[in-house]
DNA sequence: GTTGACATTGACGTAACGTAATAGTTTAAT
DNA sequence: ATTAAACTATTACGTTACGTCAATGTCAAC
C-alpha cells in the first residue's frame, strides 16, 4: 500500500510539514516520487516513521535518531544512556529552579527574605519588620494587604543605587541626630531638620502616598517602646529615642497647622 | 562611574554579545553612546542588569523579564507563578521521560543479550566450520583428529563470559582496523597493531600451541576467498579483507626474521 | 470546465545568543 | 609620531524542529 503525504501524516498523528522536514534533513525519504513530484510513502517508511516517533517521544533529537536508525553500527544503547544523563541533569536543574522560584514568590509576598536582600544588610531587615510589625497592622487595616505587599516588593527590588542614596541619607540623618540630641532642644532647627530627613527616609520604605503625620508619630513612639529599635537609636547617644520621639511629635504638630 | 561594553560584561560575567543583544531587543540600553558610537553604561544600567540576571537565573525568558522590569504595572508575582507552573509541568514531563528512557535501555540490554546469544551460537558454528574446512585439513594431518575435536569442543564449551571478553577484543580490533584501512598503509604501526590484536583474537579459538605465522597467513588469505568471511570484513569498509591480508603477510614476515 | 481539496517549493519566524568577517577606535609600546 | 595590539561596531549566518503563510501546480468530482 502506498500513501501520500497527508494520509501518512494523519495516520501517524503528525503534520505534513513535519514529513517534508524529515525529507529535507534526510531522516525519512519517501519511497518514491510520483511523476507530478508528489511524495509517495510505502510500508517500510511507515515502519521507520514509527521508530522515529518512538525515539522522539523519549526526547531524543532528530540528529541522534538519524544516527541510530541510519547507522546500524551506531550504538543505540549508548546513545540512550547519554540521553538519560542529559535528562537527569535537566531534572536537577529544574528542581533547583522550582526551589528558587518558590523562594522568590514567597519573598514577593513578603513571607521570607530573599538572598537578594542580603546585600542590603541587617538594617533593612529591621525596616521590613517595622513595616510588618507596627506600621503593618495599622496600614493593613487602612489600605488592605496589597499595600504591604507592595511595600515589601519595593524593598526587595530596590536597586543598589537607590539603596546607596538611602544609606547616605541615613548617615546624614544619624549624624545630625547626634548633634541635635546634643543641643537638647527638640524644637530647634537642627532637630526639626532631622525630622524632615527622617520623613524622607521613611518614604523610601513606605508604600506610595501612605505617609501621614500620625503614622510618623506612631513610628517614633514605637522607637521608644520596641527594644530592638530603641537599642539601635540609643547607640547613637543615650536618650536619642525619646528625643527623636519628642521632636517628631513637634514636627508633626507644626505640619498640621 | 561609566563602563564600556566589555568591562560591564566582565563585571557581570556575561558576554559582550549578550549585552549587544539586550540592546537590540531593548531590554537594556546603554546610558549613552560615545561620539565614536561606543556603548557606555552607568550605575543604573548595572543595577538593571543585576535584576535581569536574577530573573534569568530563575529561567524566565527575556521578554517576560522585559515586561516585569519595563512595566511596573506588570505583576511580577503573577509572572513568577505562571513560570512556576510551567516549570512544574516540565518537571513532570522530564520525570516521565526518564522513566521511559530507563525502560528502553533495559529492553535494549535484553535485546543485546539475546542477539549476543544468537551471535555467539552463530559464531561458534562458523568457527567450527572454518576450522574444519580450511584449517582443519592441515591440522588433522599434522596433529591428528583429536586436536581438532578438542578445538571444536573448546569453542562449543566456551562460556558467555569468555565470549564477551573476546567480543571486547573483537570490537577494539574492528575499530582499529577501520582506522588502519583509512591510512591505506598495511606496513604502518596501526595496521601492525591490528595484526597483533588479530593474533591474540585467534588464539582464543585455535587449539593450544597451534598458532603459526603460516596458519595466520592462511587464514587471512581465506578471508579474501570465502564469501562469508569476506562479507563480514567488507562491512567495516570496502577493501578491508585485502588490506588485512596484506598487513598480516607483512606482520608474519617481520616476525619470522 | 470548474471547483475544492491536496500537493509542491520557497521563505520567514521562533530564543538567545555564538561565531565569524570586516572595518573603525583607543591605548600602549616603540 | 608611528605602529601594533586590543577594543568596539555592524552585519549576518547558524542553531532546533517545525508553524505559518504565499504563490502555484495537480487530482477527483460535478
CSV table of N, CA and C in Angstrom, one decimal, chain A residues 45-173:
chain,number,residue,atom,x,y,z
A,45,UNK,N,8.6,2.8,5.0
A,45,UNK,CA,8.7,4.2,5.5
A,45,UNK,C,7.8,4.3,6.8
A,46,UNK,N,6.6,3.7,6.7
A,46,UNK,CA,5.7,3.7,7.9
A,46,UNK,C,6.4,3.1,9.1
A,47,UNK,N,7.1,2.0,8.9
A,47,UNK,CA,7.8,1.3,10.0
A,47,UNK,C,8.9,2.2,10.5
A,48,UNK,N,9.6,2.8,9.6
A,48,UNK,CA,10.7,3.7,10.1
A,48,UNK,C,10.1,4.9,10.8
A,49,UNK,N,9.0,5.4,10.3
A,49,UNK,CA,8.4,6.6,11.0
A,49,UNK,C,8.0,6.2,12.4
A,50,UNK,N,7.5,5.0,12.5
A,50,UNK,CA,7.1,4.6,13.9
A,50,UNK,C,8.3,4.6,14.8
A,51,UNK,N,9.4,4.1,14.3
A,51,UNK,CA,10.6,4.1,15.1
A,51,UNK,C,11.1,5.5,15.5
A,52,UNK,N,11.0,6.4,14.4
A,52,UNK,CA,11.4,7.8,14.7
A,52,UNK,C,10.5,8.4,15.8
A,53,UNK,N,9.2,8.2,15.7
A,53,UNK,CA,8.3,8.8,16.7
A,53,UNK,C,8.6,8.2,18.0
A,54,UNK,N,8.9,6.9,18.1
A,54,UNK,CA,9.2,6.3,19.3
A,54,UNK,C,10.4,7.0,20.0
A,55,UNK,N,11.5,7.1,19.3
A,55,UNK,CA,12.6,7.8,19.9
A,55,UNK,C,12.3,9.3,20.2
A,56,UNK,N,11.5,9.8,19.3
A,56,UNK,CA,11.2,11.3,19.5
A,56,UNK,C,10.4,11.5,20.9
A,57,UNK,N,9.6,10.5,21.2
A,57,UNK,CA,8.8,10.6,22.4
A,57,UNK,C,9.7,10.5,23.6
A,58,UNK,N,10.8,9.9,23.4
A,58,UNK,CA,11.8,9.8,24.5
A,58,UNK,C,12.6,11.0,24.6
A,59,UNK,N,12.4,12.0,23.8
A,59,UNK,CA,13.0,13.3,23.9
A,59,UNK,C,14.3,13.4,23.1
A,60,UNK,N,14.7,12.4,22.3
A,60,UNK,CA,15.9,12.4,21.5
A,60,UNK,C,15.8,13.5,20.4
A,61,UNK,N,16.9,14.1,20.1
A,61,UNK,CA,16.9,15.0,18.9
A,61,UNK,C,16.9,14.2,17.6
A,62,UNK,N,16.5,14.9,16.6
A,62,UNK,CA,16.4,14.3,15.3
A,62,UNK,C,17.7,13.8,14.8
A,63,UNK,N,18.7,14.5,15.0
A,63,UNK,CA,20.1,14.1,14.5
A,63,UNK,C,20.5,12.8,15.2
A,64,UNK,N,20.2,12.7,16.5
A,64,UNK,CA,20.5,11.4,17.2
A,64,UNK,C,19.7,10.3,16.6
A,65,UNK,N,18.4,10.5,16.4
A,65,UNK,CA,17.6,9.5,15.9
A,65,UNK,C,18.1,9.0,14.5
A,66,UNK,N,18.5,10.0,13.7
A,66,UNK,CA,19.1,9.7,12.4
A,66,UNK,C,20.3,8.7,12.6
A,67,UNK,N,21.1,9.1,13.5
A,67,UNK,CA,22.3,8.3,13.7
A,67,UNK,C,22.0,6.9,14.0
A,68,UNK,N,21.0,6.8,15.0
A,68,UNK,CA,20.6,5.4,15.5
A,68,UNK,C,20.0,4.6,14.3
A,69,UNK,N,19.1,5.2,13.6
A,69,UNK,CA,18.4,4.4,12.6
A,69,UNK,C,19.2,4.2,11.3
A,70,UNK,N,20.0,5.2,10.9
A,70,UNK,CA,20.8,5.1,9.7
A,70,UNK,C,22.0,4.1,9.9
A,71,UNK,N,22.6,4.3,11.0
A,71,UNK,CA,23.9,3.6,11.2
A,71,UNK,C,23.7,2.5,12.1
A,72,UNK,N,23.6,1.3,11.6
A,72,UNK,CA,23.4,0.2,12.5
A,72,UNK,C,24.5,0.0,13.4
A,73,UNK,N,25.7,0.5,13.1
A,73,UNK,CA,26.9,0.3,13.9
A,73,UNK,C,26.8,1.3,15.1
A,74,UNK,N,26.0,2.4,14.9
A,74,UNK,CA,25.8,3.3,16.0
A,74,UNK,C,25.1,2.7,17.2
A,75,UNK,N,25.7,2.8,18.3
A,75,UNK,CA,25.2,2.1,19.5
A,75,UNK,C,23.9,2.8,20.1
A,76,UNK,N,22.8,2.2,19.9
A,76,UNK,CA,21.6,2.9,20.4
A,76,UNK,C,21.6,2.9,21.9
A,77,UNK,N,22.1,1.9,22.5
A,77,UNK,CA,22.1,1.8,24.0
A,77,UNK,C,22.9,2.9,24.5
A,78,UNK,N,24.1,3.1,23.9
A,78,UNK,CA,25.0,4.1,24.4
A,78,UNK,C,24.3,5.5,24.3
A,79,UNK,N,23.7,5.7,23.1
A,79,UNK,CA,23.0,7.0,22.9
A,79,UNK,C,21.9,7.2,23.9
A,80,UNK,N,21.2,6.2,24.3
A,80,UNK,CA,20.1,6.3,25.3
A,80,UNK,C,20.7,6.6,26.6
A,81,UNK,N,21.8,6.0,26.9
A,81,UNK,CA,22.4,6.3,28.2
A,81,UNK,C,22.9,7.7,28.3
A,82,UNK,N,23.5,8.2,27.3
A,82,UNK,CA,23.9,9.6,27.2
A,82,UNK,C,22.7,10.5,27.4
A,83,UNK,N,21.7,10.1,26.7
A,83,UNK,CA,20.5,10.9,26.7
A,83,UNK,C,19.9,10.9,28.1
A,84,UNK,N,19.9,9.8,28.8
A,84,UNK,CA,19.4,9.7,30.1
A,84,UNK,C,20.2,10.6,31.1
A,85,UNK,N,21.5,10.6,30.9
A,85,UNK,CA,22.3,11.5,31.7
A,85,UNK,C,21.9,13.0,31.5
A,86,UNK,N,21.7,13.3,30.3
A,86,UNK,CA,21.3,14.7,30.0
A,86,UNK,C,19.9,15.0,30.7
A,87,UNK,N,19.1,14.1,30.6
A,87,UNK,CA,17.7,14.3,31.2
A,87,UNK,C,17.9,14.4,32.7
A,88,UNK,N,18.7,13.6,33.3
A,88,UNK,CA,18.9,13.7,34.7
A,88,UNK,C,19.5,15.0,35.1
A,89,UNK,N,20.3,15.5,34.3
A,89,UNK,CA,20.9,16.8,34.6
A,89,UNK,C,19.9,17.9,34.5
A,90,UNK,N,19.1,17.8,33.5
A,90,UNK,CA,18.0,18.8,33.3
A,90,UNK,C,17.0,18.7,34.5
A,91,UNK,N,16.8,17.5,34.9
A,91,UNK,CA,15.9,17.3,36.0
A,91,UNK,C,16.3,18.1,37.3
A,92,UNK,N,17.6,17.9,37.5
A,92,UNK,CA,18.2,18.6,38.7
A,92,UNK,C,18.1,20.1,38.5
A,93,UNK,N,18.4,20.6,37.3
A,93,UNK,CA,18.3,22.0,37.1
A,93,UNK,C,16.9,22.5,37.4
A,94,UNK,N,15.9,21.8,36.9
A,94,UNK,CA,14.6,22.3,37.0
A,94,UNK,C,14.1,22.2,38.5
A,95,UNK,N,14.5,21.1,39.2
A,95,UNK,CA,14.2,21.1,40.6
A,95,UNK,C,14.7,22.3,41.3
A,96,UNK,N,16.0,22.7,41.0
A,96,UNK,CA,16.6,23.8,41.6
A,96,UNK,C,15.8,25.1,41.2
A,97,UNK,N,15.5,25.2,40.0
A,97,UNK,CA,14.8,26.4,39.5
A,97,UNK,C,13.4,26.5,40.3
A,98,UNK,N,12.8,25.4,40.5
A,98,UNK,CA,11.5,25.4,41.1
A,98,UNK,C,11.7,25.9,42.6
A,99,UNK,N,12.7,25.4,43.2
A,99,UNK,CA,13.0,25.9,44.6
A,99,UNK,C,13.2,27.4,44.6
A,100,UNK,N,14.0,27.9,43.7
A,100,UNK,CA,14.3,29.3,43.7
A,100,UNK,C,13.1,30.1,43.4
A,101,UNK,N,12.4,29.7,42.4
A,101,UNK,CA,11.2,30.4,42.0
A,101,UNK,C,10.2,30.5,43.2
A,102,UNK,N,10.1,29.4,43.8
A,102,UNK,CA,9.2,29.4,45.0
A,102,UNK,C,9.7,30.4,46.1
A,103,UNK,N,10.9,30.4,46.3
A,103,UNK,CA,11.5,31.3,47.2
A,103,UNK,C,11.2,32.7,46.8
A,104,UNK,N,11.4,33.0,45.5
A,104,UNK,CA,11.1,34.4,45.1
A,104,UNK,C,9.7,34.7,45.2
A,105,UNK,N,8.8,33.8,44.9
A,105,UNK,CA,7.4,34.1,45.1
A,105,UNK,C,7.0,34.4,46.5
A,106,UNK,N,7.6,33.6,47.4
A,106,UNK,CA,7.4,33.9,48.8
A,106,UNK,C,7.9,35.2,49.2
A,107,UNK,N,9.0,35.5,48.7
A,107,UNK,CA,9.6,36.8,49.0
A,107,UNK,C,8.8,37.9,48.5
A,108,UNK,N,8.3,37.7,47.3
A,108,UNK,CA,7.5,38.8,46.7
A,108,UNK,C,6.3,39.0,47.5
A,109,UNK,N,5.8,37.9,48.1
A,109,UNK,CA,4.7,38.0,49.0
A,109,UNK,C,5.1,38.6,50.4
A,110,UNK,N,6.4,38.7,50.6
A,110,UNK,CA,6.8,39.3,51.8
A,110,UNK,C,6.9,38.3,52.9
A,111,UNK,N,6.9,37.0,52.6
A,111,UNK,CA,6.9,36.0,53.6
A,111,UNK,C,8.3,35.6,54.1
A,112,UNK,N,9.3,35.9,53.2
A,112,UNK,CA,10.6,35.4,53.5
A,112,UNK,C,11.6,36.4,53.0
A,113,UNK,N,12.8,36.3,53.5
A,113,UNK,CA,13.9,37.1,52.9
A,113,UNK,C,14.4,36.5,51.6
A,114,UNK,N,14.7,37.3,50.7
A,114,UNK,CA,15.4,36.9,49.5
A,114,UNK,C,16.9,37.0,49.7
A,115,UNK,N,17.6,36.2,49.0
A,115,UNK,CA,19.0,36.3,49.0
A,115,UNK,C,19.5,37.6,48.5
A,116,UNK,N,18.7,38.1,47.6
A,116,UNK,CA,18.9,39.5,47.0
A,116,UNK,C,19.1,40.5,48.1
A,117,UNK,N,18.2,40.3,49.1
A,117,UNK,CA,18.2,41.3,50.2
A,117,UNK,C,19.4,41.3,51.0
A,118,UNK,N,20.0,40.2,51.0
A,118,UNK,CA,21.1,40.0,52.0
A,118,UNK,C,22.2,41.1,51.8
A,119,UNK,N,22.3,41.5,50.5
A,119,UNK,CA,23.3,42.5,50.3
A,119,UNK,C,22.9,43.9,50.9
A,120,UNK,N,21.7,44.0,51.2
A,120,UNK,CA,21.2,45.2,51.8
A,120,UNK,C,21.3,45.2,53.3
A,121,UNK,N,21.9,44.2,53.8
A,121,UNK,CA,22.3,44.1,55.2
A,121,UNK,C,21.1,44.2,56.2
A,122,UNK,N,21.6,44.0,57.4
A,122,UNK,CA,20.6,43.9,58.5
A,122,UNK,C,19.7,45.0,58.8
A,123,UNK,N,20.1,46.2,58.5
A,123,UNK,CA,19.3,47.3,58.9
A,123,UNK,C,18.0,47.3,58.1
A,124,UNK,N,18.1,46.9,56.9
A,124,UNK,CA,17.0,46.9,56.0
A,124,UNK,C,16.0,45.8,56.5
A,125,UNK,N,16.6,44.7,57.0
A,125,UNK,CA,15.7,43.7,57.5
A,125,UNK,C,14.8,44.3,58.7
A,126,UNK,N,15.5,45.1,59.5
A,126,UNK,CA,14.8,45.7,60.5
A,126,UNK,C,13.6,46.5,60.0
A,127,UNK,N,13.8,47.2,59.0
A,127,UNK,CA,12.8,48.0,58.4
A,127,UNK,C,11.6,47.2,57.9
A,128,UNK,N,11.9,46.1,57.3
A,128,UNK,CA,10.8,45.3,56.9
A,128,UNK,C,10.0,44.8,58.0
A,129,UNK,N,10.7,44.4,59.1
A,129,UNK,CA,10.0,44.0,60.3
A,129,UNK,C,9.1,45.2,60.8
A,130,UNK,N,9.7,46.4,60.8
A,130,UNK,CA,9.0,47.5,61.2
A,130,UNK,C,7.7,47.7,60.4
A,131,UNK,N,7.9,47.6,59.1
A,131,UNK,CA,6.7,47.7,58.3
A,131,UNK,C,5.6,46.7,58.7
A,132,UNK,N,6.1,45.5,58.8
A,132,UNK,CA,5.1,44.5,59.1
A,132,UNK,C,4.5,44.6,60.5
A,133,UNK,N,5.4,44.8,61.4
A,133,UNK,CA,5.0,44.7,62.8
A,133,UNK,C,4.1,45.8,63.3
A,134,UNK,N,4.7,47.0,63.2
A,134,UNK,CA,3.9,48.1,63.8
A,134,UNK,C,3.1,48.8,62.7
A,135,UNK,N,3.8,49.3,61.8
A,135,UNK,CA,3.1,50.0,60.7
A,135,UNK,C,2.2,49.1,60.0
A,136,UNK,N,2.6,47.9,59.8
A,136,UNK,CA,1.8,46.9,59.0
A,136,UNK,C,0.4,46.8,59.5
A,137,UNK,N,0.3,46.7,60.8
A,137,UNK,CA,-1.0,46.5,61.4
A,137,UNK,C,-2.0,47.6,61.0
A,138,UNK,N,-1.4,48.8,61.2
A,138,UNK,CA,-2.3,50.0,61.0
A,138,UNK,C,-2.7,50.1,59.5
A,139,UNK,N,-1.6,50.1,58.7
A,139,UNK,CA,-1.8,50.2,57.3
A,139,UNK,C,-2.7,49.1,56.7
A,140,UNK,N,-2.5,48.0,57.2
A,140,UNK,CA,-3.3,46.8,56.7
A,140,UNK,C,-4.8,47.1,56.9
A,141,UNK,N,-5.1,47.7,58.0
A,141,UNK,CA,-6.5,48.0,58.2
A,141,UNK,C,-6.9,49.1,57.3
A,142,UNK,N,-6.1,50.0,57.1
A,142,UNK,CA,-6.5,51.2,56.3
A,142,UNK,C,-6.6,50.9,54.8
A,143,UNK,N,-5.6,50.2,54.4
A,143,UNK,CA,-5.4,50.1,52.9
A,143,UNK,C,-5.5,48.6,52.4
A,144,UNK,N,-5.6,47.7,53.3
A,144,UNK,CA,-5.7,46.3,52.9
A,144,UNK,C,-4.3,45.8,52.7
A,145,UNK,N,-4.2,44.5,52.5
A,145,UNK,CA,-3.0,43.8,52.4
A,145,UNK,C,-2.1,44.2,51.2
A,146,UNK,N,-2.7,44.6,50.2
A,146,UNK,CA,-1.9,44.9,49.0
A,146,UNK,C,-0.8,45.9,49.2
A,147,UNK,N,-1.1,46.9,50.0
A,147,UNK,CA,-0.2,47.9,50.2
A,147,UNK,C,1.1,47.4,50.8
A,148,UNK,N,0.9,46.5,51.8
A,148,UNK,CA,2.1,45.9,52.5
A,148,UNK,C,2.9,45.1,51.5
A,149,UNK,N,2.3,44.3,50.7
A,149,UNK,CA,3.0,43.6,49.7
A,149,UNK,C,3.8,44.5,48.8
A,150,UNK,N,3.2,45.5,48.4
A,150,UNK,CA,3.8,46.5,47.5
A,150,UNK,C,5.1,47.1,48.2
A,151,UNK,N,4.9,47.3,49.5
A,151,UNK,CA,6.0,47.9,50.2
A,151,UNK,C,7.2,47.0,50.3
A,152,UNK,N,6.9,45.7,50.6
A,152,UNK,CA,8.0,44.7,50.7
A,152,UNK,C,8.6,44.6,49.3
A,153,UNK,N,7.8,44.6,48.3
A,153,UNK,CA,8.3,44.4,47.0
A,153,UNK,C,9.3,45.6,46.6
A,154,UNK,N,8.9,46.7,47.1
A,154,UNK,CA,9.6,47.9,46.8
A,154,UNK,C,11.0,47.7,47.4
A,155,UNK,N,11.1,47.2,48.6
A,155,UNK,CA,12.3,47.0,49.2
A,155,UNK,C,13.1,45.9,48.5
A,156,UNK,N,12.4,44.8,48.2
A,156,UNK,CA,13.1,43.7,47.6
A,156,UNK,C,13.7,44.1,46.2
A,157,UNK,N,13.0,45.0,45.5
A,157,UNK,CA,13.5,45.3,44.2
A,157,UNK,C,14.3,46.6,44.2
A,158,UNK,N,14.6,47.1,45.3
A,158,UNK,CA,15.3,48.3,45.4
A,158,UNK,C,16.7,48.1,44.7
A,159,UNK,N,17.1,49.0,43.9
A,159,UNK,CA,18.4,48.8,43.3
A,159,UNK,C,19.5,49.3,44.2
A,160,UNK,N,20.6,48.9,43.8
A,160,UNK,CA,21.8,49.3,44.6
A,160,UNK,C,21.9,50.8,44.7
A,161,UNK,N,21.7,51.5,43.6
A,161,UNK,CA,21.9,52.9,43.6
A,161,UNK,C,20.9,53.6,44.6
A,162,UNK,N,19.7,53.1,44.5
A,162,UNK,CA,18.7,53.7,45.4
A,162,UNK,C,19.1,53.4,46.9
A,163,UNK,N,19.6,52.2,47.1
A,163,UNK,CA,20.0,51.8,48.4
A,163,UNK,C,21.1,52.7,48.9
A,164,UNK,N,22.0,53.0,48.0
A,164,UNK,CA,23.2,53.9,48.3
A,164,UNK,C,22.7,55.2,48.7
A,165,UNK,N,21.7,55.7,48.0
A,165,UNK,CA,21.1,57.0,48.3
A,165,UNK,C,20.5,57.0,49.7
A,166,UNK,N,19.8,55.9,50.0
A,166,UNK,CA,19.2,55.8,51.3
A,166,UNK,C,20.3,55.8,52.4
A,167,UNK,N,21.3,55.0,52.1
A,167,UNK,CA,22.4,54.9,53.1
A,167,UNK,C,23.0,56.2,53.4
A,168,UNK,N,23.2,57.0,52.4
A,168,UNK,CA,23.7,58.3,52.5
A,168,UNK,C,22.8,59.2,53.4
A,169,UNK,N,21.5,59.1,53.0
A,169,UNK,CA,20.5,59.8,53.7
A,169,UNK,C,20.5,59.4,55.2
A,170,UNK,N,20.6,58.1,55.4
A,170,UNK,CA,20.5,57.6,56.8
A,170,UNK,C,21.8,58.1,57.6
A,171,UNK,N,22.9,58.1,56.9
A,171,UNK,CA,24.1,58.5,57.6
A,171,UNK,C,24.0,60.0,58.0
A,172,UNK,N,23.5,60.8,57.1
A,172,UNK,CA,23.3,62.2,57.3
A,172,UNK,C,22.4,62.4,58.5
A,173,UNK,N,21.3,61.6,58.4
A,173,UNK,CA,20.3,61.6,59.5
A,173,UNK,C,20.9,61.3,60.9
